[in-house]
């Protein structure tokens, strides 16, 4: 009698028969991305559902999901060098032995130059870390570590590839920079950060690169000013926008792509059905969506597209 009574009284809290938030939002992440994209994620909820969607539901198997937490391990870095599903192998410059566990787990920022405006190209950074010369190493106790004498990095922009990719609105073309220049945060660079800058350098703008909006600022490596908001993911673009320091979001909003995603492409797992129970995890996700809808509506309003802004607010 007690189990029957518990089931009767608590069934609405446990009935998941109409709740499709996991597969729908996972598909939304993947469908944010252009073809053959690389998508950086960070936690469990923005990674494992995406892998399920690809493995079981065959959703956007051209997108390579790269988990930043696992990017601290050598076996995972080796995995991304291989073709998976319909996703080509990911290019890397440093050889596997430079990512072996115990090698370059931590790279220090250390030198008199640290803190000034000296900028190194990422290729030079990788060569320095990959060198076996004693002058490129420092001692910490009984251990020897690689180090970098600067905090400011630059990534060369291949403008021909960028223009052919149609990643941005044409009105932004005059603002394309020759190099993305940014300051690496923190006092050390973990293996996953090293792997990210290696990937960006080696990719050379061949494939679209996105960071999940839920990855968190630690995973963005200081690149936020070069983000284009397209919904559940930021696309790395060679145009400098907001760094978020004055409030608001990073980079800028591509209202055409974001409107299409939020209003036409995305599915929301029956969140709008009052009979579908949403637990704490789903409710946290609704907060993220509200932020996206709000920023899109605000930007549409700034562009004078008031009717579209109202539609966005109504949907939210």
PDB file of C-alpha atoms in Angstrom, residues 24-204:
ATOM      1  CA  UNK A  24      16.135  18.382 -28.028  1.00  0.00           C
ATOM      2  CA  UNK A  25      18.615  20.723 -26.347  1.00  0.00           C
ATOM      3  CA  UNK A  26      21.532  18.444 -27.253  1.00  0.00           C
ATOM      4  CA  UNK A  27      20.393  18.665 -30.874  1.00  0.00           C
ATOM      5  CA  UNK A  28      20.048  22.438 -30.488  1.00  0.00           C
ATOM      6  CA  UNK A  29      23.710  22.718 -29.474  1.00  0.00           C
ATOM      7  CA  UNK A  30      24.783  20.702 -32.504  1.00  0.00           C
ATOM      8  CA  UNK A  31      22.456  22.480 -34.920  1.00  0.00           C
ATOM      9  CA  UNK A  32      23.844  25.856 -33.864  1.00  0.00           C
ATOM     10  CA  UNK A  33      27.064  24.939 -35.647  1.00  0.00           C
ATOM     11  CA  UNK A  34      27.967  25.192 -39.314  1.00  0.00           C
ATOM     12  CA  UNK A  35      29.049  22.100 -41.237  1.00  0.00           C
ATOM     13  CA  UNK A  36      32.148  20.241 -39.969  1.00  0.00           C
ATOM     14  CA  UNK A  37      32.411  22.538 -36.963  1.00  0.00           C
ATOM     15  CA  UNK A  38      34.480  21.991 -33.850  1.00  0.00           C
ATOM     16  CA  UNK A  39      32.438  22.651 -30.699  1.00  0.00           C
ATOM     17  CA  UNK A  40      34.181  23.075 -27.337  1.00  0.00           C
ATOM     18  CA  UNK A  41      32.103  21.987 -24.347  1.00  0.00           C
ATOM     19  CA  UNK A  42      33.063  21.702 -20.687  1.00  0.00           C
ATOM     20  CA  UNK A  43      30.680  19.902 -18.336  1.00  0.00           C
ATOM     21  CA  UNK A  44      28.582  16.740 -18.333  1.00  0.00           C
ATOM     22  CA  UNK A  45      25.265  18.249 -19.395  1.00  0.00           C
ATOM     23  CA  UNK A  46      26.646  20.048 -22.445  1.00  0.00           C
ATOM     24  CA  UNK A  47      28.705  17.035 -23.567  1.00  0.00           C
ATOM     25  CA  UNK A  48      27.240  13.576 -22.943  1.00  0.00           C
ATOM     26  CA  UNK A  49      23.745  14.354 -24.324  1.00  0.00           C
ATOM     27  CA  UNK A  50      25.432  15.658 -27.493  1.00  0.00           C
ATOM     28  CA  UNK A  51      27.398  12.437 -27.870  1.00  0.00           C
ATOM     29  CA  UNK A  52      24.188  10.467 -27.336  1.00  0.00           C
ATOM     30  CA  UNK A  53      22.431  12.534 -30.000  1.00  0.00           C
ATOM     31  CA  UNK A  54      25.231  11.774 -32.458  1.00  0.00           C
ATOM     32  CA  UNK A  55      25.795   8.111 -31.528  1.00  0.00           C
ATOM     33  CA  UNK A  56      22.185   6.973 -31.173  1.00  0.00           C
ATOM     34  CA  UNK A  57      20.006   9.538 -32.958  1.00  0.00           C
ATOM     35  CA  UNK A  58      22.509  10.279 -35.776  1.00  0.00           C
ATOM     36  CA  UNK A  59      22.195  14.049 -35.232  1.00  0.00           C
ATOM     37  CA  UNK A  60      24.861  16.251 -36.863  1.00  0.00           C
ATOM     38  CA  UNK A  61      27.626  13.652 -36.920  1.00  0.00           C
ATOM     39  CA  UNK A  62      29.782  16.115 -38.880  1.00  0.00           C
ATOM     40  CA  UNK A  63      30.299  18.239 -35.736  1.00  0.00           C
ATOM     41  CA  UNK A  64      33.271  17.365 -33.518  1.00  0.00           C
ATOM     42  CA  UNK A  65      32.404  17.825 -29.856  1.00  0.00           C
ATOM     43  CA  UNK A  66      35.594  18.508 -27.876  1.00  0.00           C
ATOM     44  CA  UNK A  67      35.252  18.373 -24.095  1.00  0.00           C
ATOM     45  CA  UNK A  68      37.639  20.804 -22.389  1.00  0.00           C
ATOM     46  CA  UNK A  69      37.758  18.804 -19.151  1.00  0.00           C
ATOM     47  CA  UNK A  70      38.877  15.643 -20.960  1.00  0.00           C
ATOM     48  CA  UNK A  71      41.285  17.734 -23.044  1.00  0.00           C
ATOM     49  CA  UNK A  72      43.624  17.536 -20.037  1.00  0.00           C
ATOM     50  CA  UNK A  73      44.324  13.872 -20.829  1.00  0.00           C
ATOM     51  CA  UNK A  74      46.676  12.428 -23.427  1.00  0.00           C
ATOM     52  CA  UNK A  75      44.340   9.632 -24.532  1.00  0.00           C
ATOM     53  CA  UNK A  76      41.563  12.105 -25.357  1.00  0.00           C
ATOM     54  CA  UNK A  77      43.888  14.425 -27.271  1.00  0.00           C
ATOM     55  CA  UNK A  78      44.991  11.404 -29.293  1.00  0.00           C
ATOM     56  CA  UNK A  79      41.348  10.519 -29.970  1.00  0.00           C
ATOM     57  CA  UNK A  80      40.525  13.843 -31.578  1.00  0.00           C
ATOM     58  CA  UNK A  81      43.321  13.275 -34.096  1.00  0.00           C
ATOM     59  CA  UNK A  82      41.142  10.539 -35.621  1.00  0.00           C
ATOM     60  CA  UNK A  83      38.100  10.700 -37.871  1.00  0.00           C
ATOM     61  CA  UNK A  84      34.861  10.167 -35.931  1.00  0.00           C
ATOM     62  CA  UNK A  85      31.473   9.616 -37.584  1.00  0.00           C
ATOM     63  CA  UNK A  86      31.379  12.128 -40.464  1.00  0.00           C
ATOM     64  CA  UNK A  87      33.808  14.474 -38.716  1.00  0.00           C
ATOM     65  CA  UNK A  88      37.335  14.654 -40.194  1.00  0.00           C
ATOM     66  CA  UNK A  89      40.286  14.259 -37.867  1.00  0.00           C
ATOM     67  CA  UNK A  90      41.290  17.384 -35.964  1.00  0.00           C
ATOM     68  CA  UNK A  91      44.663  18.846 -36.860  1.00  0.00           C
ATOM     69  CA  UNK A  92      47.280  19.351 -34.149  1.00  0.00           C
ATOM     70  CA  UNK A  93      50.844  20.692 -34.452  1.00  0.00           C
ATOM     71  CA  UNK A  94      52.593  19.405 -31.323  1.00  0.00           C
ATOM     72  CA  UNK A  95      53.284  15.641 -31.565  1.00  0.00           C
ATOM     73  CA  UNK A  96      51.579  13.167 -29.191  1.00  0.00           C
ATOM     74  CA  UNK A  97      54.666  12.817 -26.988  1.00  0.00           C
ATOM     75  CA  UNK A  98      54.348  16.489 -26.001  1.00  0.00           C
ATOM     76  CA  UNK A  99      50.906  15.713 -24.560  1.00  0.00           C
ATOM     77  CA  UNK A 100      51.823  12.477 -22.771  1.00  0.00           C
ATOM     78  CA  UNK A 101      50.601  12.456 -19.186  1.00  0.00           C
ATOM     79  CA  UNK A 102      53.299  14.058 -17.062  1.00  0.00           C
ATOM     80  CA  UNK A 103      54.477  16.220 -19.971  1.00  0.00           C
ATOM     81  CA  UNK A 104      53.147  19.781 -20.264  1.00  0.00           C
ATOM     82  CA  UNK A 105      50.376  19.102 -17.766  1.00  0.00           C
ATOM     83  CA  UNK A 106      51.131  22.648 -16.615  1.00  0.00           C
ATOM     84  CA  UNK A 107      52.942  25.408 -18.511  1.00  0.00           C
ATOM     85  CA  UNK A 108      54.024  28.436 -16.475  1.00  0.00           C
ATOM     86  CA  UNK A 109      53.947  32.082 -17.464  1.00  0.00           C
ATOM     87  CA  UNK A 110      57.361  33.137 -16.221  1.00  0.00           C
ATOM     88  CA  UNK A 111      59.802  35.867 -17.218  1.00  0.00           C
ATOM     89  CA  UNK A 112      60.551  39.553 -16.764  1.00  0.00           C
ATOM     90  CA  UNK A 113      58.456  40.128 -19.888  1.00  0.00           C
ATOM     91  CA  UNK A 114      55.277  38.819 -18.255  1.00  0.00           C
ATOM     92  CA  UNK A 115      52.813  41.646 -17.774  1.00  0.00           C
ATOM     93  CA  UNK A 116      54.079  43.850 -20.594  1.00  0.00           C
ATOM     94  CA  UNK A 117      52.682  44.157 -24.108  1.00  0.00           C
ATOM     95  CA  UNK A 118      55.007  41.736 -25.888  1.00  0.00           C
ATOM     96  CA  UNK A 119      52.963  39.555 -28.260  1.00  0.00           C
ATOM     97  CA  UNK A 120      53.964  36.152 -29.606  1.00  0.00           C
ATOM     98  CA  UNK A 121      52.364  34.371 -32.523  1.00  0.00           C
ATOM     99  CA  UNK A 122      50.809  31.074 -31.418  1.00  0.00           C
ATOM    100  CA  UNK A 123      53.150  29.219 -33.759  1.00  0.00           C
ATOM    101  CA  UNK A 124      56.111  30.664 -31.872  1.00  0.00           C
ATOM    102  CA  UNK A 125      54.479  29.727 -28.579  1.00  0.00           C
ATOM    103  CA  UNK A 126      54.060  26.119 -29.719  1.00  0.00           C
ATOM    104  CA  UNK A 127      57.656  25.937 -30.972  1.00  0.00           C
ATOM    105  CA  UNK A 128      58.908  27.270 -27.644  1.00  0.00           C
ATOM    106  CA  UNK A 129      56.889  24.771 -25.604  1.00  0.00           C
ATOM    107  CA  UNK A 130      57.770  21.931 -27.962  1.00  0.00           C
ATOM    108  CA  UNK A 131      61.501  22.636 -27.761  1.00  0.00           C
ATOM    109  CA  UNK A 132      63.788  20.390 -25.719  1.00  0.00           C
ATOM    110  CA  UNK A 133      66.310  23.181 -25.185  1.00  0.00           C
ATOM    111  CA  UNK A 134      67.095  23.736 -21.485  1.00  0.00           C
ATOM    112  CA  UNK A 135      66.547  27.466 -21.963  1.00  0.00           C
ATOM    113  CA  UNK A 136      62.833  26.804 -22.556  1.00  0.00           C
ATOM    114  CA  UNK A 137      62.394  25.062 -19.190  1.00  0.00           C
ATOM    115  CA  UNK A 138      62.263  26.141 -15.555  1.00  0.00           C
ATOM    116  CA  UNK A 139      62.763  24.218 -12.340  1.00  0.00           C
ATOM    117  CA  UNK A 140      60.091  23.992  -9.672  1.00  0.00           C
ATOM    118  CA  UNK A 141      61.460  21.950  -6.789  1.00  0.00           C
ATOM    119  CA  UNK A 142      62.657  18.674  -8.259  1.00  0.00           C
ATOM    120  CA  UNK A 143      60.506  18.994 -11.372  1.00  0.00           C
ATOM    121  CA  UNK A 144      61.177  20.627 -14.731  1.00  0.00           C
ATOM    122  CA  UNK A 145      58.401  22.475 -16.540  1.00  0.00           C
ATOM    123  CA  UNK A 146      57.874  24.260 -19.824  1.00  0.00           C
ATOM    124  CA  UNK A 147      57.199  27.984 -19.574  1.00  0.00           C
ATOM    125  CA  UNK A 148      56.111  30.901 -21.738  1.00  0.00           C
ATOM    126  CA  UNK A 149      57.753  34.325 -21.359  1.00  0.00           C
ATOM    127  CA  UNK A 150      54.683  36.304 -22.507  1.00  0.00           C
ATOM    128  CA  UNK A 151      50.951  36.404 -21.811  1.00  0.00           C
ATOM    129  CA  UNK A 152      49.826  38.045 -25.048  1.00  0.00           C
ATOM    130  CA  UNK A 153      49.202  35.669 -27.953  1.00  0.00           C
ATOM    131  CA  UNK A 154      48.235  36.317 -31.568  1.00  0.00           C
ATOM    132  CA  UNK A 155      46.523  34.076 -34.101  1.00  0.00           C
ATOM    133  CA  UNK A 156      46.928  34.947 -37.771  1.00  0.00           C
ATOM    134  CA  UNK A 157      43.689  35.342 -39.709  1.00  0.00           C
ATOM    135  CA  UNK A 158      43.400  33.711 -43.126  1.00  0.00           C
ATOM    136  CA  UNK A 159      41.114  36.288 -44.692  1.00  0.00           C
ATOM    137  CA  UNK A 160      40.500  34.326 -47.896  1.00  0.00           C
ATOM    138  CA  UNK A 161      39.116  31.372 -45.931  1.00  0.00           C
ATOM    139  CA  UNK A 162      37.136  33.636 -43.626  1.00  0.00           C
ATOM    140  CA  UNK A 163      35.435  35.435 -46.520  1.00  0.00           C
ATOM    141  CA  UNK A 164      34.623  32.185 -48.323  1.00  0.00           C
ATOM    142  CA  UNK A 165      33.060  30.733 -45.172  1.00  0.00           C
ATOM    143  CA  UNK A 166      30.353  33.431 -44.912  1.00  0.00           C
ATOM    144  CA  UNK A 167      30.734  33.267 -41.143  1.00  0.00           C
ATOM    145  CA  UNK A 168      29.769  36.924 -40.668  1.00  0.00           C
ATOM    146  CA  UNK A 169      27.501  39.541 -42.135  1.00  0.00           C
ATOM    147  CA  UNK A 170      29.108  41.407 -45.077  1.00  0.00           C
ATOM    148  CA  UNK A 171      28.912  44.721 -43.216  1.00  0.00           C
ATOM    149  CA  UNK A 172      31.496  43.364 -40.780  1.00  0.00           C
ATOM    150  CA  UNK A 173      34.076  42.551 -43.464  1.00  0.00           C
ATOM    151  CA  UNK A 174      35.841  45.937 -43.167  1.00  0.00           C
ATOM    152  CA  UNK A 175      36.485  45.187 -39.482  1.00  0.00           C
ATOM    153  CA  UNK A 176      38.220  41.830 -39.991  1.00  0.00           C
ATOM    154  CA  UNK A 177      41.559  41.949 -38.165  1.00  0.00           C
ATOM    155  CA  UNK A 178      44.861  40.623 -39.477  1.00  0.00           C
ATOM    156  CA  UNK A 179      45.513  38.851 -36.190  1.00  0.00           C
ATOM    157  CA  UNK A 180      43.387  37.894 -33.209  1.00  0.00           C
ATOM    158  CA  UNK A 181      45.329  39.266 -30.234  1.00  0.00           C
ATOM    159  CA  UNK A 182      44.420  38.341 -26.689  1.00  0.00           C
ATOM    160  CA  UNK A 183      45.845  38.019 -23.194  1.00  0.00           C
ATOM    161  CA  UNK A 184      45.886  34.565 -21.622  1.00  0.00           C
ATOM    162  CA  UNK A 185      44.357  34.648 -18.129  1.00  0.00           C
ATOM    163  CA  UNK A 186      45.824  33.165 -14.981  1.00  0.00           C
ATOM    164  CA  UNK A 187      49.381  32.374 -13.937  1.00  0.00           C
ATOM    165  CA  UNK A 188      49.593  28.954 -15.600  1.00  0.00           C
ATOM    166  CA  UNK A 189      48.349  27.276 -18.742  1.00  0.00           C
ATOM    167  CA  UNK A 190      46.902  23.803 -18.268  1.00  0.00           C
ATOM    168  CA  UNK A 191      47.280  21.066 -20.852  1.00  0.00           C
ATOM    169  CA  UNK A 192      43.753  21.622 -22.164  1.00  0.00           C
ATOM    170  CA  UNK A 193      44.459  25.315 -22.843  1.00  0.00           C
ATOM    171  CA  UNK A 194      47.656  24.368 -24.663  1.00  0.00           C
ATOM    172  CA  UNK A 195      45.680  21.858 -26.743  1.00  0.00           C
ATOM    173  CA  UNK A 196      43.067  24.497 -27.603  1.00  0.00           C
ATOM    174  CA  UNK A 197      45.577  27.047 -28.899  1.00  0.00           C
ATOM    175  CA  UNK A 198      47.347  24.227 -30.774  1.00  0.00           C
ATOM    176  CA  UNK A 199      44.036  23.277 -32.403  1.00  0.00           C
ATOM    177  CA  UNK A 200      43.208  26.883 -33.324  1.00  0.00           C
ATOM    178  CA  UNK A 201      46.641  27.385 -34.885  1.00  0.00           C
ATOM    179  CA  UNK A 202      46.618  24.060 -36.735  1.00  0.00           C
ATOM    180  CA  UNK A 203      43.041  24.484 -37.964  1.00  0.00           C
ATOM    181  CA  UNK A 204      44.030  27.738 -39.717  1.00  0.00           C
TER     182      UNK A 204
END
